[in-house]
Short mmCIF file of C-alpha atoms and ligand atoms in Angstrom, two decimals:
data_model
loop_
_atom_site.label_atom_id
_atom_site.label_comp_id
_atom_site.label_asym_id
_atom_site.label_seq_id
_atom_site.Cartn_x
_atom_site.Cartn_y
_atom_site.Cartn_z
CA HIS S 173 35.13 -4.67 -12.60
CA GLY S 174 34.89 -2.67 -9.65
CA SER S 175 36.31 -5.07 -7.79
CA ASN S 176 39.24 -4.90 -9.60
CA LEU S 177 39.44 -1.45 -9.46
CA ALA S 178 38.81 -1.23 -5.67
CA ASP S 179 41.44 -3.62 -4.96
CA LYS S 180 44.09 -1.21 -7.46
CA LEU S 181 42.85 2.12 -6.36
CA GLY S 182 43.31 0.38 -2.72
CA TYR S 183 39.76 1.04 -1.12
CA ARG S 184 37.20 -0.88 -0.01
CA ILE S 185 33.86 -1.25 -1.36
CA PHE S 186 30.46 -2.25 -0.18
CA LEU S 187 27.20 -2.94 -2.07
CA VAL S 188 25.10 -1.72 0.43
CA GLY S 189 21.08 -0.47 1.29
CA GLY S 190 17.63 -2.07 -1.07
CA ILE S 191 19.76 -4.38 -3.02
CA VAL S 192 21.36 -5.90 -0.18
CA ARG S 193 17.55 -6.16 1.59
CA ASP S 194 15.62 -7.39 -1.35
CA LEU S 195 18.61 -10.08 -2.73
CA ILE S 196 17.63 -11.82 0.69
CA LEU S 197 13.71 -10.84 0.34
CA ASN S 198 14.97 -12.20 -3.65
CA ILE S 199 12.86 -9.51 -4.81
CA ASN S 200 14.17 -7.81 -8.38
CA ASN S 201 15.94 -4.70 -7.68
CA TYR S 202 18.22 -2.56 -10.46
CA ASP S 203 19.36 0.15 -8.29
CA ILE S 204 22.66 -0.43 -7.59
CA ASP S 205 24.25 1.08 -4.15
CA LEU S 206 27.82 1.20 -3.28
CA VAL S 207 29.59 2.51 -0.90
CA ILE S 208 33.27 3.39 -0.80
CA GLU S 209 35.80 3.59 1.80
CA GLY S 210 38.19 6.09 -0.01
CA ASP S 211 37.71 8.59 -2.65
CA GLY S 212 34.27 7.37 -4.16
CA LEU S 213 34.55 10.43 -6.52
CA GLU S 214 37.62 9.11 -7.79
CA PHE S 215 36.08 5.62 -8.43
CA ALA S 216 33.24 6.52 -9.95
CA ARG S 217 34.49 8.26 -12.39
CA GLU S 218 37.22 5.48 -12.97
CA LEU S 219 34.18 2.88 -12.89
CA ASN S 220 32.80 5.03 -15.69
CA GLU S 221 35.98 5.13 -18.05
CA ILE S 222 35.77 0.68 -17.98
CA LEU S 223 31.94 1.17 -18.55
CA ASN S 224 32.19 3.98 -20.57
CA GLY S 225 27.99 5.48 -19.37
CA GLU S 226 26.78 8.59 -18.18
CA ILE S 227 27.47 10.00 -15.19
CA ASN S 228 27.30 12.62 -12.61
CA THR S 229 29.11 13.72 -9.87
CA TYR S 230 27.85 15.39 -6.73
CA ASP S 231 31.54 16.83 -5.35
CA GLN S 232 29.58 18.30 -2.10
CA PHE S 233 28.33 15.55 -1.48
CA LYS S 234 31.07 13.28 -2.21
CA THR S 235 28.88 10.99 -4.21
CA ALA S 236 28.21 10.13 -8.10
CA SER S 237 25.54 8.27 -10.34
CA ILE S 238 26.00 6.29 -13.57
CA VAL S 239 23.82 5.15 -15.47
CA THR S 240 25.33 2.16 -18.03
CA LYS S 241 24.80 1.71 -21.20
CA ASP S 242 22.01 -0.61 -20.32
CA GLY S 243 20.11 1.34 -18.60
CA ILE S 244 21.15 0.12 -14.99
CA LYS S 245 21.96 3.13 -12.29
CA ILE S 246 25.19 2.80 -10.21
CA ASP S 247 24.94 5.17 -6.79
CA ILE S 248 28.08 5.71 -5.49
CA ALA S 249 29.04 7.43 -2.29
CA THR S 250 32.13 7.91 -0.33
CA ALA S 251 31.93 6.63 3.35
CA ARG S 252 30.61 9.66 5.83
CA ARG S 253 33.36 10.92 7.90
CA GLU S 254 32.20 10.92 11.31
CA PHE S 255 33.97 13.84 13.57
CA TYR S 256 34.90 13.54 17.21
CA GLU S 257 35.89 16.92 19.45
CA PHE S 258 38.26 16.38 22.20
CA PRO S 259 38.28 18.40 24.66
CA ALA S 260 40.80 20.74 25.21
CA ALA S 261 44.05 20.85 23.13
CA LEU S 262 43.84 17.18 21.09
CA PRO S 263 43.48 17.65 17.69
CA GLN S 264 39.58 16.31 15.65
CA VAL S 265 40.01 12.80 14.56
CA GLU S 266 38.37 11.93 11.78
CA GLN S 267 36.81 8.10 11.12
CA SER S 268 35.45 7.21 7.77
CA SER S 269 33.78 3.49 8.25
CA ILE S 270 31.25 1.87 6.51
CA LYS S 271 29.86 1.34 10.26
CA PHE S 272 29.45 4.46 10.59
CA ASP S 273 27.75 5.47 7.16
CA LEU S 274 25.50 2.15 7.76
CA TYR S 275 24.61 3.90 11.17
CA ARG S 276 22.93 6.84 9.72
CA ARG S 277 20.29 5.61 7.35
CA ASP S 278 17.08 4.66 8.03
CA PHE S 279 15.59 1.49 8.57
CA THR S 280 17.32 -1.39 10.17
CA ILE S 281 16.55 -3.99 6.86
CA ASN S 282 18.39 -1.30 5.33
CA THR S 283 21.59 -1.15 7.29
CA LEU S 284 23.23 -4.52 5.67
CA ALA S 285 26.89 -4.64 3.23
CA ILE S 286 27.81 -6.79 0.98
CA SER S 287 32.03 -7.31 0.83
CA LEU S 288 33.14 -6.75 -3.01
CA ASN S 289 36.47 -6.60 -2.60
CA ARG S 290 38.27 -9.87 -4.05
CA ASP S 291 39.56 -10.88 -0.52
CA THR S 292 36.24 -10.88 0.80
CA PHE S 293 33.69 -11.08 -1.68
CA GLY S 294 30.42 -11.57 -0.89
CA ILE S 295 31.37 -11.57 2.69
CA LEU S 296 27.73 -10.06 4.31
CA LEU S 297 28.34 -6.97 6.79
CA ASP S 298 25.65 -6.81 9.72
CA PHE S 299 26.36 -4.34 12.62
CA PHE S 300 22.28 -4.01 13.34
CA GLY S 301 20.71 -7.30 13.33
CA GLY S 302 19.44 -5.82 9.46
CA GLU S 303 19.12 -9.73 8.80
CA LYS S 304 17.12 -11.13 11.41
CA ASP S 305 14.34 -8.30 11.09
CA ILE S 306 14.32 -9.17 7.42
CA ILE S 307 13.64 -12.76 8.61
CA ASP S 308 10.91 -11.54 11.15
CA ARG S 309 9.38 -8.82 8.57
CA LYS S 310 10.46 -5.96 10.74
CA ILE S 311 10.43 -2.08 10.00
CA LYS S 312 12.83 -0.77 12.86
CA ILE S 313 14.44 3.24 13.41
CA LEU S 314 17.96 2.65 14.18
CA TYR S 315 17.81 5.62 17.16
CA ASN S 316 15.30 7.48 18.49
CA LEU S 317 15.98 10.50 17.21
CA SER S 318 15.51 9.60 13.45
CA PHE S 319 12.47 10.46 12.12
CA ILE S 320 13.01 13.60 13.95
CA GLU S 321 15.69 14.01 11.99
CA ASP S 322 14.44 12.72 8.65
CA PRO S 323 10.15 13.18 9.15
CA ILE S 324 11.00 11.85 4.88
CA ARG S 325 11.59 8.90 7.26
CA ILE S 326 8.10 8.47 8.54
CA PHE S 327 6.60 7.81 4.85
CA ARG S 328 9.10 5.20 3.86
CA ALA S 329 8.69 3.21 6.66
CA VAL S 330 4.86 3.04 5.41
CA ARG S 331 6.00 2.37 2.27
CA PHE S 332 8.16 -0.25 3.44
CA LYS S 333 5.69 -1.95 5.36
CA HIS S 334 2.98 -2.42 2.46
CA ARG S 335 5.59 -2.65 -0.15
CA LEU S 336 7.30 -5.47 1.52
CA GLY S 337 3.98 -7.12 3.21
CA PHE S 338 6.43 -6.42 6.70
CA LYS S 339 4.72 -5.23 10.19
CA ILE S 340 6.30 -1.41 11.73
CA ASP S 341 8.04 -2.59 15.34
CA ASP S 342 5.96 -0.79 17.92
CA ASN S 343 8.33 1.54 19.66
CA THR S 344 8.71 2.38 16.04
CA TRP S 345 5.58 3.29 15.49
CA GLU S 346 5.19 4.99 18.05
CA LEU S 347 8.11 7.15 17.52
CA ALA S 348 6.07 8.37 14.76
CA ARG S 349 3.84 9.11 15.50
CA ASN S 350 5.38 11.44 19.10
CA ALA S 351 7.30 13.44 15.67
CA VAL S 352 4.45 13.54 14.11
CA LYS S 353 2.82 15.11 17.46
CA SER S 354 5.58 17.49 17.95
CA ASP S 355 4.98 19.26 14.27
CA VAL S 356 7.92 18.49 12.30
CA MET S 357 5.61 17.80 8.74
CA HIS S 358 6.12 21.69 9.21
CA GLU S 359 10.14 21.53 8.92
CA ILE S 360 10.11 19.58 5.75
CA SER S 361 9.32 21.42 2.87
CA PHE S 362 6.60 20.50 0.31
CA GLN S 363 8.12 19.57 -2.63
CA ARG S 364 10.34 16.27 -0.39
CA ILE S 365 6.74 15.49 -0.06
CA LYS S 366 5.50 15.79 -3.08
CA GLU S 367 8.10 13.92 -4.35
CA GLU S 368 7.29 10.79 -1.12
CA LEU S 369 4.20 11.16 -2.61
CA TYR S 370 4.52 10.84 -5.86
CA ILE S 371 6.76 7.45 -5.35
CA ILE S 372 3.31 6.19 -3.08
CA PHE S 373 1.01 7.03 -5.93
CA ASP S 374 3.17 4.39 -8.13
CA GLU S 375 3.16 2.27 -5.37
CA VAL S 376 -0.11 -0.87 -6.33
CA ASN S 377 -0.91 -0.53 -2.23
CA THR S 378 -0.99 3.34 -2.51
CA VAL S 379 -4.68 3.46 -0.44
CA ASP S 380 -3.04 1.27 2.88
CA ILE S 381 -0.41 3.47 3.09
CA LEU S 382 -2.72 6.77 2.70
CA ASN S 383 -4.42 5.02 5.63
CA ASP S 384 -1.50 4.65 7.67
CA LEU S 385 -0.31 7.93 6.87
CA LYS S 386 -3.58 8.68 7.85
CA LYS S 387 -3.62 6.86 11.24
CA LEU S 388 -0.36 8.72 12.12
CA GLY S 389 -1.92 11.93 11.40
CA ILE S 390 0.32 13.27 9.15
CA LEU S 391 -2.29 13.74 5.70
CA LYS S 392 -4.31 16.62 7.90
CA GLU S 393 -0.90 18.25 8.37
CA ILE S 394 0.06 18.21 5.24
CA PHE S 395 -3.42 18.75 3.64
CA PRO S 396 -5.97 20.83 6.04
CA GLU S 397 -7.45 21.38 2.55
CA ILE S 398 -9.40 17.95 2.42
CA SER S 399 -11.85 17.15 4.78
CA SER S 400 -12.84 13.82 3.47
CA TRP S 401 -10.25 11.28 3.38
CA ASP S 402 -12.90 8.55 2.82
CA LYS S 403 -13.48 10.09 -0.91
CA VAL S 404 -9.76 11.34 -1.54
CA PHE S 405 -9.48 6.49 -0.80
CA SER S 406 -11.79 5.52 -3.46
CA MET S 407 -11.52 8.39 -5.95
CA ILE S 408 -7.90 6.87 -5.79
CA ALA S 409 -8.61 3.13 -5.58
CA GLN S 410 -10.99 3.85 -9.34
CA CYS S 411 -8.52 6.18 -10.69
CA LYS S 412 -6.12 2.74 -10.47
CA LYS S 413 -8.34 0.58 -12.47
CA GLY S 414 -8.89 3.87 -14.39
CA ILE S 415 -5.49 3.89 -15.66
CA GLU S 416 -5.11 -0.10 -16.07
CA TRP S 417 -8.53 0.48 -18.35
CA TYR S 418 -6.59 3.32 -20.08
CA LYS S 419 -3.80 1.09 -20.46
CA SER S 420 -5.79 -1.08 -21.93
CA ILE S 421 -7.57 1.34 -24.80
CA SER S 422 -5.29 3.45 -25.85
CA LYS S 423 -1.95 2.82 -27.41
CA THR S 424 0.21 5.71 -26.15
CA SER S 425 -1.04 5.16 -22.08
CA GLU S 426 2.95 5.71 -22.03
CA LYS S 427 2.04 9.88 -22.54
CA LEU S 428 0.22 9.88 -19.40
CA ASN S 429 0.97 11.45 -16.23
CA ASN S 430 -0.96 9.88 -14.32
CA ARG S 431 0.92 12.55 -10.92
CA PHE S 432 -1.61 15.04 -12.49
CA LEU S 433 -4.36 12.77 -12.74
CA TYR S 434 -3.47 12.33 -8.82
CA SER S 435 -3.03 16.29 -8.54
CA ILE S 436 -6.64 16.33 -9.93
CA ILE S 437 -8.35 14.17 -7.53
CA PHE S 438 -6.66 16.14 -4.96
CA CYS S 439 -7.66 19.86 -6.04
CA TYR S 440 -11.37 18.45 -7.09
CA LEU S 441 -12.06 17.29 -3.14
CA SER S 442 -10.58 19.74 -1.54
CA GLU S 443 -12.11 22.94 0.18
CA SER S 444 -9.57 25.37 -1.62
CA ASP S 445 -7.79 24.22 -4.75
CA GLU S 446 -5.87 27.05 -5.26
CA ASP S 447 -3.63 26.23 -2.47
CA LEU S 448 -3.28 22.37 -3.46
CA TYR S 449 -2.36 24.34 -7.11
CA LYS S 450 0.40 25.35 -5.81
CA LYS S 451 1.41 22.72 -3.25
CA PHE S 452 1.37 20.36 -6.30
CA GLY S 453 3.50 22.84 -8.70
CA LEU S 454 0.51 23.11 -11.69
CA SER S 455 1.09 24.47 -14.17
CA LYS S 456 -0.91 27.89 -16.13
CA ASN S 457 -2.66 24.57 -18.11
CA GLN S 458 -3.17 21.97 -15.72
CA ARG S 459 -4.96 24.41 -13.14
CA GLU S 460 -7.03 25.52 -16.34
CA ILE S 461 -8.28 22.08 -16.75
CA ILE S 462 -9.01 21.68 -12.92
CA ARG S 463 -10.74 25.00 -13.04
CA PHE S 464 -12.28 23.75 -16.31
CA ILE S 465 -13.96 20.02 -14.62
CA ARG S 466 -14.33 21.94 -11.52
CA ILE S 467 -17.31 23.49 -13.33
CA LYS S 468 -18.10 21.50 -16.33
CA GLY S 469 -17.24 18.16 -15.39
CA ARG S 470 -20.64 16.94 -14.19
CA GLU S 471 -22.25 18.63 -17.46
CA ILE S 472 -20.52 17.37 -19.58
CA ILE S 473 -20.67 13.70 -17.52
CA GLY S 474 -24.67 14.63 -18.77
CA LYS S 475 -24.21 15.27 -22.08
CA VAL S 476 -22.39 12.42 -23.19
CA THR S 477 -23.75 9.91 -21.07
CA GLN S 478 -27.27 10.58 -22.77
CA ASP S 479 -28.75 7.91 -25.27
CA ASP S 480 -28.80 9.54 -28.34
CA ILE S 481 -25.91 11.51 -28.56
CA LYS S 482 -24.72 12.19 -31.89
CA PRO S 483 -20.86 11.09 -32.11
CA PHE S 484 -19.73 14.82 -33.61
CA GLU S 485 -21.25 16.25 -30.47
CA LEU S 486 -19.35 13.44 -27.80
CA PHE S 487 -16.09 14.15 -30.58
CA SER S 488 -16.72 18.74 -29.38
CA LEU S 489 -17.97 18.09 -25.62
CA LEU S 490 -14.48 16.19 -25.32
CA LYS S 491 -11.79 17.55 -27.05
CA ASP S 492 -10.08 19.95 -25.28
CA ILE S 493 -9.45 17.78 -22.39
CA PRO S 494 -6.45 15.75 -21.81
CA ASP S 495 -6.57 11.78 -21.51
CA GLU S 496 -6.10 12.70 -17.70
CA GLY S 497 -8.96 14.71 -17.34
CA LEU S 498 -10.61 11.87 -19.51
CA ILE S 499 -10.34 9.30 -16.83
CA PHE S 500 -10.62 11.73 -14.17
CA LEU S 501 -14.66 11.77 -15.54
CA THR S 502 -15.20 8.44 -16.04
CA ILE S 503 -14.09 7.97 -11.75
CA LEU S 504 -16.37 10.85 -11.47
CA SER S 505 -19.49 9.81 -13.37
CA LYS S 506 -22.18 7.55 -11.95
CA LYS S 507 -22.94 5.93 -15.25
CA LYS S 508 -19.70 4.01 -15.17
CA ARG S 509 -20.12 1.97 -18.23
CA GLN S 510 -22.14 4.29 -19.71
CA MET S 511 -18.91 6.95 -19.50
CA LYS S 512 -16.62 4.42 -20.58
CA ASN S 513 -17.91 3.24 -23.97
CA ARG S 514 -18.33 7.36 -24.50
CA VAL S 515 -14.71 8.20 -23.81
CA LYS S 516 -13.69 4.91 -25.57
CA GLN S 517 -15.37 5.82 -28.71
CA PHE S 518 -13.76 9.07 -28.13
CA ILE S 519 -9.88 7.75 -27.56
CA THR S 520 -10.23 5.05 -30.56
CA GLU S 521 -11.91 6.15 -32.88
CA LEU S 522 -13.60 9.92 -33.18
CA ARG S 523 -10.03 12.00 -32.45
CA SER S 524 -8.13 9.82 -35.18
CA ILE S 525 -10.66 10.68 -37.38
CA ARG S 526 -8.76 12.73 -40.14
CA ILE S 527 -10.44 14.99 -43.46
CA TYR S 528 -8.23 15.24 -46.12
CA ILE S 529 -9.98 18.44 -48.32
CA THR S 530 -8.17 21.43 -48.32
CA GLY S 531 -8.87 25.28 -49.52
CA LYS S 532 -6.93 24.34 -52.69
CA ASP S 533 -9.09 21.49 -53.30
CA LEU S 534 -12.07 24.49 -52.82
CA GLU S 535 -10.08 26.84 -54.68
CA GLU S 536 -10.05 24.47 -58.47
CA LEU S 537 -14.23 23.35 -57.41
CA GLY S 538 -14.95 28.21 -57.68
CA VAL S 539 -15.24 28.24 -54.38
CA LYS S 540 -13.98 31.77 -54.18
CA PRO S 541 -11.51 32.56 -50.53
CA GLY S 542 -13.39 33.61 -48.00
CA PRO S 543 -15.56 32.57 -44.88
CA LEU S 544 -17.15 30.09 -46.35
CA TYR S 545 -13.87 27.93 -46.58
CA LYS S 546 -13.84 27.57 -42.63
CA GLU S 547 -17.83 26.51 -42.55
CA ILE S 548 -17.24 23.87 -45.51
CA ILE S 549 -14.42 22.35 -43.89
CA ASN S 550 -16.20 22.20 -40.55
CA LYS S 551 -19.15 20.56 -41.84
CA ILE S 552 -17.75 18.15 -43.88
CA TYR S 553 -15.31 17.10 -40.88
CA ARG S 554 -18.86 17.06 -38.89
CA GLU S 555 -20.36 14.88 -41.19
CA LYS S 556 -17.06 12.98 -41.37
CA ILE S 557 -17.06 12.14 -37.94
CA ASN S 558 -20.79 11.27 -37.32
CA GLY S 559 -20.01 8.84 -40.10
CA LYS S 560 -21.97 10.27 -43.13
CA ILE S 561 -18.57 10.58 -45.21
CA LYS S 562 -17.14 7.31 -45.42
CA THR S 563 -14.34 7.66 -47.98
CA ARG S 564 -11.31 10.06 -48.53
CA GLU S 565 -13.05 10.86 -51.86
N1 CTP Q 805 17.74 7.07 2.83
C1 CTP Q 805 18.05 7.38 4.26
N2 CTP Q 805 16.92 8.00 4.50
C2 CTP Q 805 16.21 8.25 3.92
C3 CTP Q 805 15.86 7.79 2.70
C4 CTP Q 805 16.79 6.67 2.33
O1 CTP Q 805 18.32 6.84 5.21
N3 CTP Q 805 14.73 9.45 3.67
C5 CTP Q 805 18.54 5.49 3.08
C6 CTP Q 805 17.73 4.33 3.13
O2 CTP Q 805 18.72 3.85 3.95
C7 CTP Q 805 18.38 3.52 1.55
C8 CTP Q 805 19.17 4.54 0.89
O3 CTP Q 805 19.56 5.78 1.89
O4 CTP Q 805 18.62 2.05 1.84
C9 CTP Q 805 19.15 4.59 -0.77
O5 CTP Q 805 17.94 5.22 -0.53
P1 CTP Q 805 16.67 4.58 -2.04
O6 CTP Q 805 17.40 4.95 -2.89
O7 CTP Q 805 15.68 5.71 -1.87
O8 CTP Q 805 15.87 3.60 -0.89
P2 CTP Q 805 15.79 2.45 -1.38
O9 CTP Q 805 16.28 1.30 0.11
O10 CTP Q 805 16.58 1.57 -2.19
O11 CTP Q 805 14.50 2.28 -1.32
P3 CTP Q 805 13.90 2.30 -2.51
O12 CTP Q 805 13.52 0.55 -2.74
O13 CTP Q 805 12.47 2.74 -2.98
O14 CTP Q 805 14.78 2.40 -4.02
#
């Protein structure tokens, strides 16, 4: 559809960026990035007429994004324009081309484009040696000021290195180090850093990525509150296993907020957690949970892992802690197996126990309404959780 439409409108159309890289590497990628030489917004609107998906347009940037009914995401950009000011009276010249658009990108491996117009369908455009760098498994920036212009690219370099099993080119690594030394990290908002961190948390090799960021001097710049990175790394590694364990025992793993779980680790291990609450943008409720874990966490672990704990006591100790906090406590505990067994018992058995008696039943039994109701119901609940009451009746 895209090819026909672009031909009809008289525009050049290209598939670009990560998806082309991943095609060459034989990796699945369902994010389609298109660049249009022409009016990208008009193209996007007409394409969506055909696809009938959801469209968002960003008029200021001349970009649009469509999500098809099958959930495929298509980003459409208008080839960026470069303006050249000529001296004296010559008019401003505007050029719009795919090559300029690709030159503005982060690494050579992301600068490949495939033409999608019918007459040139499938032709690979490789202006900056991207294909060779993919084959050589190298991450290279295109121009020396790249990291200064956009320091987020340093995070991306390290992320691609570990995701794809590539090497960062020596010169690129040096430029990244120099950029960090010249204080660029303070020029970007923590919001952008945070978004990049969240992507890193979801990667398989999170700890390796963070370790490289540490080597580049980035971590101490963005988290001066944290002194022991070894502890953070060790907890993150355990956290990954904890999430897998949780998924294996719980049927509702999609509810788990991994970001919050990782923020707990950072806040717990920081010297001034209040600053980190703000940086991570935690809600009041989330802050209270972390404060609670800081103050009571070890005491709760101690009680939960006692040999003779009764089910109701276990239930009472854990009932107000969200699942992210429960996973965190299993990481924190020294008696891990015992702790996991108890948390599992709580999640899979105890917390779904219900009682069916109501105030109405008590009234029918002749109990006068009053505080006694609550006491009776609590006691029944306790005995049911402790396993003494076995039937609904
Ligand atoms: N890009 C960039 N600088 C950034 C972010 C993105 O130059 N700070 C460019 C990259 O060249 C990338 C394109 O914008 O190919 C699209 O960005 P994104 O979708 O984030 O990158 P992908 O390469 O598709 O990576 P991912 O696999 O993480 O989606």
